[in-house]
């Protein structure tokens, strides 16, 4: 960058600042998280103790699969990444 004129350096710095401000505005305007977290109850407590998400997610469809105790609605997003949205807290 030493071969650039001061005017080009100023333009590049200004472009960088504008891009950073644009990204910041985009992130600040993102909607709040609305997905309910993984419940802290007798049924779900064992999943909070598991180390990995994938380990815990393999049991979700035992209760939330079709024809089970608490089936997911038909319009529910992909059923294999439960803890991506329903976070453990």
Coordinates of C-alpha atoms in Angstrom, one line a residue:
X1 CA 0.0 0.0 0.0
X2 CA 3.0 2.3 0.1
X3 CA 2.7 3.0 -3.6
X4 CA -0.8 4.4 -3.2
X5 CA -1.4 8.2 -3.2
X6 CA -2.8 9.8 0.0
X7 CA -6.0 10.4 -1.9
X8 CA -6.5 6.7 -2.7
X9 CA -5.6 5.8 0.9
X10 CA -8.2 8.2 2.2
X11 CA -10.8 6.7 -0.2
X12 CA -10.0 3.1 0.8
X13 CA -10.2 4.1 4.5
X14 CA -13.5 5.8 4.0
X15 CA -14.9 2.8 2.1
X16 CA -13.7 0.5 4.9
X17 CA -15.4 2.7 7.5
X18 CA -18.7 2.8 5.5
X19 CA -18.7 -1.0 5.1
X20 CA -18.1 -1.4 8.8
X21 CA -20.9 1.0 9.7
X22 CA -23.2 -0.9 7.2
X23 CA -22.4 -4.2 8.8
X24 CA -23.0 -2.8 12.3
X25 CA -26.4 -1.3 11.3
X26 CA -27.3 -4.7 9.7
X27 CA -26.5 -6.6 12.9
X28 CA -28.2 -4.1 15.2
X29 CA -31.4 -4.3 13.2
X30 CA -31.5 -8.1 13.3
X31 CA -34.7 -9.4 15.0
X32 CA -34.6 -10.6 18.6
X33 CA -34.3 -14.4 19.2
X34 CA -37.9 -15.8 19.5
X35 CA -37.2 -19.6 19.6
X36 CA -37.8 -21.1 23.0
X37 CA -34.8 -22.5 24.7
X38 CA -34.4 -26.2 25.6
X39 CA -36.7 -26.6 28.7
X40 CA -35.2 -27.2 32.2
X41 CA -37.6 -30.0 33.3
X42 CA -37.4 -33.7 34.2
X43 CA -37.7 -34.8 30.6
X44 CA -35.0 -32.5 29.1
X45 CA -32.5 -32.1 32.0
X46 CA -30.3 -35.0 30.9
X47 CA -29.7 -33.2 27.6
X48 CA -28.3 -30.2 29.3
X49 CA -25.6 -32.4 30.9
X50 CA -24.5 -33.9 27.5
X51 CA -21.2 -32.5 26.1
X52 CA -22.1 -32.2 22.4
X53 CA -25.2 -31.0 20.6
X54 CA -25.2 -33.9 18.2
X55 CA -25.1 -36.3 21.1
X56 CA -28.2 -34.7 22.6
X57 CA -30.0 -34.2 19.3
X58 CA -30.1 -37.9 18.5
X59 CA -32.8 -38.3 21.2
X60 CA -35.2 -35.5 20.2
X61 CA -37.3 -37.5 17.8
X62 CA -38.0 -40.1 20.5
X63 CA -40.6 -37.7 21.8
X64 CA -41.0 -35.1 19.0
X65 CA -41.2 -37.5 16.0
X66 CA -44.5 -38.2 14.1
X67 CA -47.0 -40.1 16.2
X68 CA -45.0 -39.5 19.4
X69 CA -45.9 -37.7 22.7
X70 CA -45.1 -34.2 21.4
X71 CA -44.8 -34.3 17.6
X72 CA -43.4 -31.3 15.7
X73 CA -45.8 -29.3 13.5
X74 CA -45.5 -30.1 9.8
X75 CA -44.1 -26.6 9.0
X76 CA -41.2 -27.0 11.6
X77 CA -37.8 -26.4 10.1
X78 CA -35.4 -29.3 9.5
X79 CA -35.7 -31.8 12.3
X80 CA -32.0 -32.8 12.6
X81 CA -30.5 -29.6 14.1
X82 CA -32.8 -29.1 17.1
X83 CA -30.2 -27.4 19.4
X84 CA -29.1 -25.0 16.7
X85 CA -32.3 -23.0 17.5
X86 CA -33.4 -24.4 20.8
X87 CA -30.3 -23.5 22.8
X88 CA -29.3 -25.1 26.1
X89 CA -28.9 -22.4 28.8

